[in-house]
Amino acid sequence: MLKKAFIPYRGYYSTPFAKWQGSLANENSIVLGAATSKRFFESKGWDPKAIEYVLVGSTVYQKQWFYSGPWASALMGAEGAPGILVSQACSTSTFSVFQAAMGIETGLFENSWCLQADRLSNGPHAVWPNPNGPGGQPVAEDWVMDNFGKDPWAGEAMIKTAENVAKEYGVTREECDAITLRRQEQYLEALANDREFQKRYMFPVEIQLSKKKTITLEADEGITTSTKEGLATLKPVLPDGVHTFGAQTHPADGNAGICVTTRDRARELSTNPSIEIQVVSFGFARTKKAHMAAAVAPSAQQALEKAGITAKDLGAIKTHNPFAANDLVMAKVMGLDVNAMNNYGSSLIFGHPQAATGARLIVEGIEELVQKGGGYLLFSGCAAGDTAASIVLKVS
């Protein structure tokens, strides 16, 4: 259980997410993320030089990604801050916030920034030397699609791992379609009253098209609206499967940032010092081969145990749900109300830029609890390699 790490209220943001090959498709995610964080600091009146440590979460190689940490730190104005790269698929944000919290807990630093930035659009196409190949023919890899398509250890595509878990836990096609519609309904609630909820945390992203022209993306781009009738007409992605394209997420682009600091510093940086957000605990799990979604529940249970609470103590639950079965299985294992999870949105609907996905869900959960008057937040999500990570925060 952690005791010293805190997040300032409104000391975070998420950009809108853009469906791949959309408005952010040609932007270097590290450069764009750093520029967005710098603009965010300016809007808050924060001095970036006060940041002592930067954790850059990113998973898809960009040009000069090798330098992600120190490069992003300098671009956002924190030239003196060490910058490190954190990469664990869709659990990247969870690990970043936890590592930042551990730095606060151990006294390594007192003020950190977690920048989470990814672009799944136009992913790199790598060519690996292979002198022993036929005629020296190289080995090629599509960074995004090949890794979606096959886990080198489990030997299965991500969609197949979801189907394996769905079969094991008796998840039906009808349940997947129903929870997809419920998650859409929850997302639409965040758009009510001119996107009142989203505007609590969403920060616009600027795209420079030329020296003279810049456009601003203020809301999610490329969201597909489903209907019960429409979902019913779709065929399963895999034969005899329960997931259609409507019951799984889509790749996206975007970035997000979260400040993790001490209690005193959080009060100084908060827009409302009476609201306290504490990082409490972390959980990580790995399940059997090709059963990625099954890792979510044990990671959540570990985080709850370390926090000294149970699921009944939670005020809000947010999940990264790339497949509808993720939430259905987690709810079955933990005895949760699947329809009460993920209020105001989830990655099943707004997409997943991998690193930024968890960060957006965490800050949405914080804002939900602030509206409720406080409580415990659990964020959980699967990642590559049949793993999952969870984090518990307390809002008071």
Coordinates of C-alpha atoms in Angstrom, one line a residue, residues 24-31 56-69 71 85-89 92 117-128 141-145 147-148 252-253 353-355:
L24 CA -3.3 12.6 -36.0
A25 CA -2.1 9.9 -38.5
N26 CA 0.9 11.8 -39.6
E27 CA 2.1 13.3 -36.3
N28 CA 5.1 11.9 -34.4
S29 CA 3.4 10.9 -31.1
I30 CA 6.4 11.9 -29.0
V31 CA 6.7 15.4 -30.5
V56 CA 7.1 8.7 -21.2
G57 CA 4.7 5.8 -21.9
S58 CA 4.8 4.7 -25.6
T59 CA 4.5 1.4 -27.4
V60 CA 4.7 2.0 -31.2
Y61 CA 8.0 3.1 -32.6
Q62 CA 8.2 6.6 -34.0
K63 CA 11.1 8.3 -35.7
Q64 CA 13.8 8.7 -33.1
W65 CA 11.7 6.9 -30.5
F66 CA 15.0 5.7 -29.1
Y67 CA 15.3 9.1 -27.4
S68 CA 11.7 9.2 -26.2
G69 CA 12.3 10.1 -22.5
W71 CA 13.7 14.1 -25.9
L85 CA 10.5 5.2 -21.6
V86 CA 7.8 2.8 -20.2
S87 CA 6.3 0.3 -22.6
Q88 CA 3.8 -2.5 -21.7
A89 CA 1.2 -2.4 -24.4
T92 CA 1.7 1.2 -20.1
A117 CA 1.7 9.1 -26.2
D118 CA 1.1 6.7 -29.1
R119 CA 0.1 6.7 -32.7
L120 CA -1.1 3.4 -34.1
S121 CA -1.8 5.0 -37.5
N122 CA 0.9 4.5 -40.1
G123 CA 2.8 2.1 -37.9
P124 CA 6.4 1.4 -38.9
H125 CA 7.3 -1.5 -41.2
A126 CA 10.6 -3.0 -39.9
V127 CA 13.1 -4.9 -42.0
W128 CA 15.5 -7.2 -40.1
E141 CA 7.6 -7.0 -39.5
D142 CA 4.6 -4.7 -39.5
W143 CA 5.0 -3.2 -36.0
V144 CA 1.2 -2.8 -35.3
M145 CA -0.7 -5.3 -37.3
N147 CA 1.7 -7.9 -33.2
F148 CA -2.1 -7.7 -33.1
A252 CA -6.5 5.1 -32.3
D253 CA -4.1 7.9 -31.8
P353 CA -3.9 4.4 -28.6
Q354 CA -2.3 1.9 -26.2
A355 CA -0.2 4.0 -23.9

